[in-house]
Coordinates of C-alpha atoms in Angstrom, one line a residue:
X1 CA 60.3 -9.3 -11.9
X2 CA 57.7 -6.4 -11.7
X3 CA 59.1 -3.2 -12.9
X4 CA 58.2 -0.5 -10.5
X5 CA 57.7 3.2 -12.1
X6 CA 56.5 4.9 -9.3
X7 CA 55.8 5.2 -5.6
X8 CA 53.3 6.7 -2.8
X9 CA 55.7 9.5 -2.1
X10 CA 55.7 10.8 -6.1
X11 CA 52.3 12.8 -5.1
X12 CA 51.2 15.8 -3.4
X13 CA 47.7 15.2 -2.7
X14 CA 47.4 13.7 0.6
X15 CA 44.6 11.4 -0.6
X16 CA 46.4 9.9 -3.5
X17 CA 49.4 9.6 -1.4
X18 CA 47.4 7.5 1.0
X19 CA 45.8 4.9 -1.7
X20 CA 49.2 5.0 -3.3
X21 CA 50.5 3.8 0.4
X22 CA 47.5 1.0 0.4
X23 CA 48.0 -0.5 -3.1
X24 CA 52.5 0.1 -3.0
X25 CA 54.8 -2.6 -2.1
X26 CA 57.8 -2.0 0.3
X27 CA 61.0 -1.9 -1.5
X28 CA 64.1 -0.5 -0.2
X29 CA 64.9 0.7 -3.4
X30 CA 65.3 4.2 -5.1
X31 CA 62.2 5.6 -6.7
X32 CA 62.8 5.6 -10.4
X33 CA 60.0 8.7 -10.8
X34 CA 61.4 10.8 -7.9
X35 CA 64.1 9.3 -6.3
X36 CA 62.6 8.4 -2.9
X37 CA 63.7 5.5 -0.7
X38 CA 60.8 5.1 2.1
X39 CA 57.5 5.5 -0.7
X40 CA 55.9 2.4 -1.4
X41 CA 56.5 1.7 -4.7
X42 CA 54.1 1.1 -7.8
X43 CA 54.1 -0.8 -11.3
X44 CA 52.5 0.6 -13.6
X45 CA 49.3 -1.8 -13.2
X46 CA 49.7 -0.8 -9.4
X47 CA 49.2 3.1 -11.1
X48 CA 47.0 2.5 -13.2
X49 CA 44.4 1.3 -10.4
X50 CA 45.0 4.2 -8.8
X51 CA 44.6 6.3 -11.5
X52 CA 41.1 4.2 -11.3
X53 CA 40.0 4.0 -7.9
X54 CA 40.5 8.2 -7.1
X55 CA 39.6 9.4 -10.5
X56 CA 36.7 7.1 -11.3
X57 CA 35.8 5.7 -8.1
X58 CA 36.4 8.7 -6.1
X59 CA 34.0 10.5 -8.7
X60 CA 30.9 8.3 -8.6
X61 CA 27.4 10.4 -8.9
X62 CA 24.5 9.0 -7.2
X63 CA 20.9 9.8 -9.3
X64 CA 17.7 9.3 -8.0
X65 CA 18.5 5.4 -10.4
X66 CA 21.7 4.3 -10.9
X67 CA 25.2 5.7 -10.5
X68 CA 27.8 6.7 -12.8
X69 CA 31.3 7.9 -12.7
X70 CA 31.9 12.0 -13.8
X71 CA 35.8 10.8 -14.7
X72 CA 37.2 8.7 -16.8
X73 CA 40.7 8.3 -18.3
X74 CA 42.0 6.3 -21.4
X75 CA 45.0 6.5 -23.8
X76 CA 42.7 8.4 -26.6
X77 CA 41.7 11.9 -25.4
X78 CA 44.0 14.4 -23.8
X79 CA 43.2 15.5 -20.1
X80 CA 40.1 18.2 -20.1
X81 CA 39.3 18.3 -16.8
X82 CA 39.4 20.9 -14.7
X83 CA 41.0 19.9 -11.2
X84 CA 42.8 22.4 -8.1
X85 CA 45.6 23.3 -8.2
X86 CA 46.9 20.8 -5.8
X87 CA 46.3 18.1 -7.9
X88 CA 47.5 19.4 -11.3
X89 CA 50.9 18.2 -10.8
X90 CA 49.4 14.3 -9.6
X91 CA 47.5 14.8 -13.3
X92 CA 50.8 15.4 -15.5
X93 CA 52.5 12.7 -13.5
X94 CA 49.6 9.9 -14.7
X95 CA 49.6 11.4 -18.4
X96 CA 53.6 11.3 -18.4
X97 CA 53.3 7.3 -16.8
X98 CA 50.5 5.8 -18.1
X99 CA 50.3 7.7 -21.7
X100 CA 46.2 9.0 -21.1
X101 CA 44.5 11.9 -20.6
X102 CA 41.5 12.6 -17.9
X103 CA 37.8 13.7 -19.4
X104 CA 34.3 13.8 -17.9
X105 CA 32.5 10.9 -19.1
X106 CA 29.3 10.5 -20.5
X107 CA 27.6 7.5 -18.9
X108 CA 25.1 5.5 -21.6
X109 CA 21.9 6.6 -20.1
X110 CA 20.6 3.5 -18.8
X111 CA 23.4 3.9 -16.1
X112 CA 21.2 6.4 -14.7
X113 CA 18.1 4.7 -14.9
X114 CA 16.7 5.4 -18.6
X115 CA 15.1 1.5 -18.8
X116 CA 11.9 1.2 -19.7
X117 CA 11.2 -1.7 -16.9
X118 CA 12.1 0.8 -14.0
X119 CA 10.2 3.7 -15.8
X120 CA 7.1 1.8 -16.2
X121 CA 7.1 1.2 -12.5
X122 CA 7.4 4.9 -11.5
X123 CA 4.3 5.7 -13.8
X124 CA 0.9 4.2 -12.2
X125 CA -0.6 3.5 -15.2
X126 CA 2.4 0.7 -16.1
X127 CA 3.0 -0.1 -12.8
X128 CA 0.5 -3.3 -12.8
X129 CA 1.9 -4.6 -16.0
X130 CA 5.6 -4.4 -14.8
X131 CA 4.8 -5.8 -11.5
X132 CA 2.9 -8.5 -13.0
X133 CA 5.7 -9.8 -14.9
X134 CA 8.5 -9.8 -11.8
X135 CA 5.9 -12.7 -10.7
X136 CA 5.8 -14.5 -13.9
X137 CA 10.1 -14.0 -14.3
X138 CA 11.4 -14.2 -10.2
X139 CA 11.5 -17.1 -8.9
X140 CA 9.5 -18.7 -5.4
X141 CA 12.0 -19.8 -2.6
X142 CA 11.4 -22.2 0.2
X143 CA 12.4 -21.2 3.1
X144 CA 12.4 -24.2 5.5
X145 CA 13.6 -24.7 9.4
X146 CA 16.5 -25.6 8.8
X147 CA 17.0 -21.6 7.7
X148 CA 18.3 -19.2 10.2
X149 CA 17.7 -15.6 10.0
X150 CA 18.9 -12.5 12.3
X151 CA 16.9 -9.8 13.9
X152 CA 18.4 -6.8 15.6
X153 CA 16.6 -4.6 18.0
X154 CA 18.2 -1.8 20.1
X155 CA 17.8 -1.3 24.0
X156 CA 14.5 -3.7 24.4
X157 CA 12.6 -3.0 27.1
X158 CA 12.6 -6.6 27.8
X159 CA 15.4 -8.5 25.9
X160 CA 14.4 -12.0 26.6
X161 CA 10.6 -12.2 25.5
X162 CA 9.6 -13.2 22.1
X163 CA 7.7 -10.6 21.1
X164 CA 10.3 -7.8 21.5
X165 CA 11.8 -9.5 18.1
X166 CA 8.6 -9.5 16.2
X167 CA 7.2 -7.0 14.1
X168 CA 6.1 -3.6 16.0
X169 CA 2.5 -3.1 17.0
X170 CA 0.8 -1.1 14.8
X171 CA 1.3 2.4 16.7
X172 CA 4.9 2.0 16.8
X173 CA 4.9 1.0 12.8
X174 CA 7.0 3.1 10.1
X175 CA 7.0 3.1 6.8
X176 CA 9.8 0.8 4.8
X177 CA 11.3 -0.2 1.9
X178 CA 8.4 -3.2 2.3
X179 CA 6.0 -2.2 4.5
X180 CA 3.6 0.8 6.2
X181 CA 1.6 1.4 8.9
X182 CA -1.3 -0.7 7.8
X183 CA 0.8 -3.6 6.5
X184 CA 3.4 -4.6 8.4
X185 CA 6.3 -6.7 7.8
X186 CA 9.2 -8.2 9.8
X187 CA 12.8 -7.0 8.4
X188 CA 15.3 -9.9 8.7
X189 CA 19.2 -10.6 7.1
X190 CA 21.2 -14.1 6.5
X191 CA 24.3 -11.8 6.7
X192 CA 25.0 -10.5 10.6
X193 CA 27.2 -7.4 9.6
X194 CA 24.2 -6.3 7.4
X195 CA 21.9 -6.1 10.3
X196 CA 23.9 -4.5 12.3
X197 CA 24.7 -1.5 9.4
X198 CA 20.5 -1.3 8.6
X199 CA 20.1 -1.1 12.2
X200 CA 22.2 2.5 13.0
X201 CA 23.9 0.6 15.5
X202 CA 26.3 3.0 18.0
X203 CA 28.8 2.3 20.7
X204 CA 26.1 3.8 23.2
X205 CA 23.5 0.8 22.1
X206 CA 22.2 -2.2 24.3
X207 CA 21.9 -4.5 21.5
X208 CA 20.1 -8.0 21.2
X209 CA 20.3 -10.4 18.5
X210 CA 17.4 -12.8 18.1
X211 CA 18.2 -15.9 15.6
X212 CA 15.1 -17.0 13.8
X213 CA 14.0 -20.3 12.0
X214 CA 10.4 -20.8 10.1
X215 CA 8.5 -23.2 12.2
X216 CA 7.3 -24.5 8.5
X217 CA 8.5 -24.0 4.9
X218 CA 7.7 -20.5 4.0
X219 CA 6.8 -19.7 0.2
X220 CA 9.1 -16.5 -0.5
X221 CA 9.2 -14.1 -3.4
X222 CA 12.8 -14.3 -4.4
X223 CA 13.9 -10.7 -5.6
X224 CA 18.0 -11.4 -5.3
X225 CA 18.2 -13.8 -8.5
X226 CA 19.9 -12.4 -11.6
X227 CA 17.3 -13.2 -14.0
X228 CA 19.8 -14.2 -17.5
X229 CA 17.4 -12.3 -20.4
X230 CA 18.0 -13.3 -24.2
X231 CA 17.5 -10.7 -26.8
X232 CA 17.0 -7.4 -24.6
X233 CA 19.1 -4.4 -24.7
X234 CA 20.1 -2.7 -21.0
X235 CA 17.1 0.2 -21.6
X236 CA 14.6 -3.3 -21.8
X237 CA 16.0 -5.5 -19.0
X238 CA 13.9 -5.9 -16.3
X239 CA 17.0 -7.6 -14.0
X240 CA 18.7 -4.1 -14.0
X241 CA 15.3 -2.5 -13.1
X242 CA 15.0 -4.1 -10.6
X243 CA 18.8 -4.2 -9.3
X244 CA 18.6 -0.3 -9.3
X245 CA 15.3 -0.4 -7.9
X246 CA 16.5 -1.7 -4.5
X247 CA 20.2 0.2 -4.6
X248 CA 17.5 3.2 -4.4
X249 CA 16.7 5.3 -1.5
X250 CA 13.8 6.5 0.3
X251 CA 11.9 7.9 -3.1
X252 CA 11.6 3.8 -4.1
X253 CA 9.5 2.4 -1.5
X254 CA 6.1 3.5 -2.9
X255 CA 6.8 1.1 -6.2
X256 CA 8.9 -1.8 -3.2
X257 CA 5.5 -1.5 -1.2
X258 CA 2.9 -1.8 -3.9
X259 CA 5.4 -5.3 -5.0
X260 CA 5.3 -6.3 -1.0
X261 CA 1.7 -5.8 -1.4
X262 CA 0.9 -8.1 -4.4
X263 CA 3.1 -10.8 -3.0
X264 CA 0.6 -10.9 -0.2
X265 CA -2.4 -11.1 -2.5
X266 CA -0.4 -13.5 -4.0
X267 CA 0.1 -16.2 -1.1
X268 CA 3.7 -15.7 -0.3
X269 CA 4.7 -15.1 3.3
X270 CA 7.3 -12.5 2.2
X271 CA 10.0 -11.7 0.2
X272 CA 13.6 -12.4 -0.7
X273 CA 15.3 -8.7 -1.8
X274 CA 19.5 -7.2 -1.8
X275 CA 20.2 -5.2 0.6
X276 CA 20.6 -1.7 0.1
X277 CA 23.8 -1.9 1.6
X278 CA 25.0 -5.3 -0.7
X279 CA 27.6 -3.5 -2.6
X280 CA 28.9 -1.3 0.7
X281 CA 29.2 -4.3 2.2
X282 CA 31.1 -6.6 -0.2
X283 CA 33.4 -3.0 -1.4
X284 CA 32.1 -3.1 -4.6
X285 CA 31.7 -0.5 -7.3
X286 CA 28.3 -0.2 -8.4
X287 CA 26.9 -0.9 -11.3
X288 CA 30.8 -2.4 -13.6
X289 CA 30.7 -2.0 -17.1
X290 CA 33.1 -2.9 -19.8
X291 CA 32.5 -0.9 -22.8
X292 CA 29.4 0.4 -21.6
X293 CA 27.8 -3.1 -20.8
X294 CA 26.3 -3.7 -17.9
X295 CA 28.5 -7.1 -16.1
X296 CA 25.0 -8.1 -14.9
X297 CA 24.4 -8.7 -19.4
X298 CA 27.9 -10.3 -20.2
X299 CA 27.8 -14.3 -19.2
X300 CA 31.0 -14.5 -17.7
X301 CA 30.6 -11.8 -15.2
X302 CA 27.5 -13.2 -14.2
X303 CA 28.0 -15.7 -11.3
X304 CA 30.1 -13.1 -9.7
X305 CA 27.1 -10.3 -10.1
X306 CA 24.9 -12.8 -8.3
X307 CA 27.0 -13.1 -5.1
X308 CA 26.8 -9.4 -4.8
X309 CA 23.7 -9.2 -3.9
X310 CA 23.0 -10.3 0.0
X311 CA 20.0 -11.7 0.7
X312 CA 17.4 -9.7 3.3
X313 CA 14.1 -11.4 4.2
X314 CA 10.9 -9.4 5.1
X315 CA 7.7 -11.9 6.2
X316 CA 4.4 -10.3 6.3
X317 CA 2.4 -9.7 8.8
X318 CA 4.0 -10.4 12.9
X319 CA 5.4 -13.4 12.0
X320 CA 6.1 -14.7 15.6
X321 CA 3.1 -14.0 17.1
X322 CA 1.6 -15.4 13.9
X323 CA 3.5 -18.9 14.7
X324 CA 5.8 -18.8 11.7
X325 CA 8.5 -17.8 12.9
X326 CA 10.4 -19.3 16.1
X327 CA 13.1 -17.9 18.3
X328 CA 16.2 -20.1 18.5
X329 CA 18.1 -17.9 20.6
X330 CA 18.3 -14.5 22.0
X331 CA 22.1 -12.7 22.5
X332 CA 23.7 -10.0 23.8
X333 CA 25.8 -8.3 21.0
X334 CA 28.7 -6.0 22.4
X335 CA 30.7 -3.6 19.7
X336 CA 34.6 -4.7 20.0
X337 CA 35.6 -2.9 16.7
X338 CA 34.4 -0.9 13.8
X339 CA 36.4 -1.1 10.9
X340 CA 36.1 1.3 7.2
X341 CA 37.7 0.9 4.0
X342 CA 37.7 4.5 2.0
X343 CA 38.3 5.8 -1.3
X344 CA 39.7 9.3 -1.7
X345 CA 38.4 11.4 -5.0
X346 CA 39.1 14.8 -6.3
X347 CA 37.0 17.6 -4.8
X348 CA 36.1 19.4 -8.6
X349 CA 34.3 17.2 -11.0

């Protein structure tokens, strides 16, 4: 029988109090921490996961590469952090329950994007090199008709012809994660829900979904693998590099386009890269580590890494016109619900 030490009603932040709610179980039982009946009530696992997902994940810090968590909390070091007043008496409850203290962490400096891969691609003069050897370690992908892919476009002017679901005409181009004005590129997804999120969609949209299929086998550049390095550290791999390369924003697409751009020179029809929006997507926290190693480097995390990233497909050029791409079928898309999982997080890191 799980031993319950806690419940949702035990705090007095409202955030807290509303993860503890999420992760509790109902009991009809006397809280053993402060005595009430209707709180959802919480083991000490159950706490300790909270203790994780406000503290930790509720603290994330996005750099210009790579996140990394300002909390942390373990059974060594005595609380140091400096939280508001509101939440002090939440703090004392988790050091009286779980036996740790709460400090500001200090993540190892490849988490924010000290690897010598990623680095050499933000300085021209290594650029080539790096980019030379994502051809030699990434693999090629067919992509053959039997592959469907999903195109998005908002308020068409006319929603049933072809050529509203290629890529735009050169004066209505903008510049991409993979393409510009003079090199355009047509932005696809395998996943529906991701399209939908790239695209900005809103309640007030007319929205059409085109489904795609190669007329022939298409030779893609396939950026999504997890490539499994021997005898590299984090600061060497190129696999992280390029995994926070594309969890990057708008400053990245220089280096993305000048890699779009030698896969063209390079015969393939496009490219095969994770969504920006993998991890929002799946709810997963960015970049794990156990003991400061990246779950990307340790084997047995590594099938799971993989399925995190969700495949996007951008083909070169205006790939229907072009006669590589065909339309299977054009939809309406109508918005019957929107749905959000949050974390809460403390307000002073």
């Amino acid at each position: 029988m799980i031993k319950h030490i806690a419940c949702s009603e035990c705090f007095e932040d409202h955030g807290l109090r509303l993860d503890a709610w999420r992760l509790g179980v109902e009991e009809k039982a006397n809280c053993p921490n402060c005595g009430d009946s209707e709180g959802r009530k919480l083991s000490e696992k159950s706490l300790e996961q909270l203790a994780h997902r406000f503290f930790v994940w509720g603290s994330l810090h996005k750099y210009d590469f790579g996140t990394a968590p300002v909390i942390q909390f373990n059974q060594h070091q005595e609380t140091s952090i400096d939280v508001s007043p509101g939440l002090r008496n939440d703090i004392h409850l988790f050091e009286k329950l779980l036996d740790v203290g709460f400090f500001h962490y200090s993540p190892r400096l490849w988490m924010v994007g000290e690897i010598e891969p990623l680095k050499d691609l933000q300085d021209e003069r290594n650029q080539r090199a790096i980019i030379k050897r994502i051809f030699a370690e990434y693999p090629t992908r067919p992509l053959g008709n039997s592959h469907q892919l999903y195109r998005i476009r908002k308020s068409p002017r006319s929603p049933g012809s072809d050529s509203e679901y290629d890529s735009p005409p050169i004066e209505f181009a903008s510049s991409g994660r993979l393409d510009d004005q003079a090199f355009p590129a047509l932005y696809t997804s395998e996943d529906l829900d991701v399209c939908l999120h790239e695209c900005r969609v809103t309640a007030e949209d007319d929205i059409y979904l085109a489904t795609l299929q190669p007329v022939n086998q298409l030779k893609m550049l396939d950026l999504t693998v997890l490539i499994k390095e021997e005898n590299v550290t984090e600061f060497e791999s190129l696999d992280l590099a390029m995994h926070m390369l594309f969890l990057a924003a708008s400053h990245a697409y220089p280096i993305t386009r000048n890699i779009s751009r030698a896969a063209k020179e390079r015969g393939y029809d496009g490219i095969i890269y994770p969504s920006y929006f993998s991890l929002l997507r799946l709810g997963i926290m960015p970049f794990q580590t156990t003991y400061g190693l990246s779950h990307r480097r340790i084997p047995q995390y590594q099938d799971y890494e993989q399925h995190t990233a969700i495949p996007n497909a951008a083909i070169f050029g205006h790939p229907i016109a072009d006669g590589k791409l065909k339309i299977k079928c054009i939809n309406r898309l109508v918005l019957s619900q929107v749905a959000y999982d949050i974390r809460f997080g403390p307000v002073r890191n």
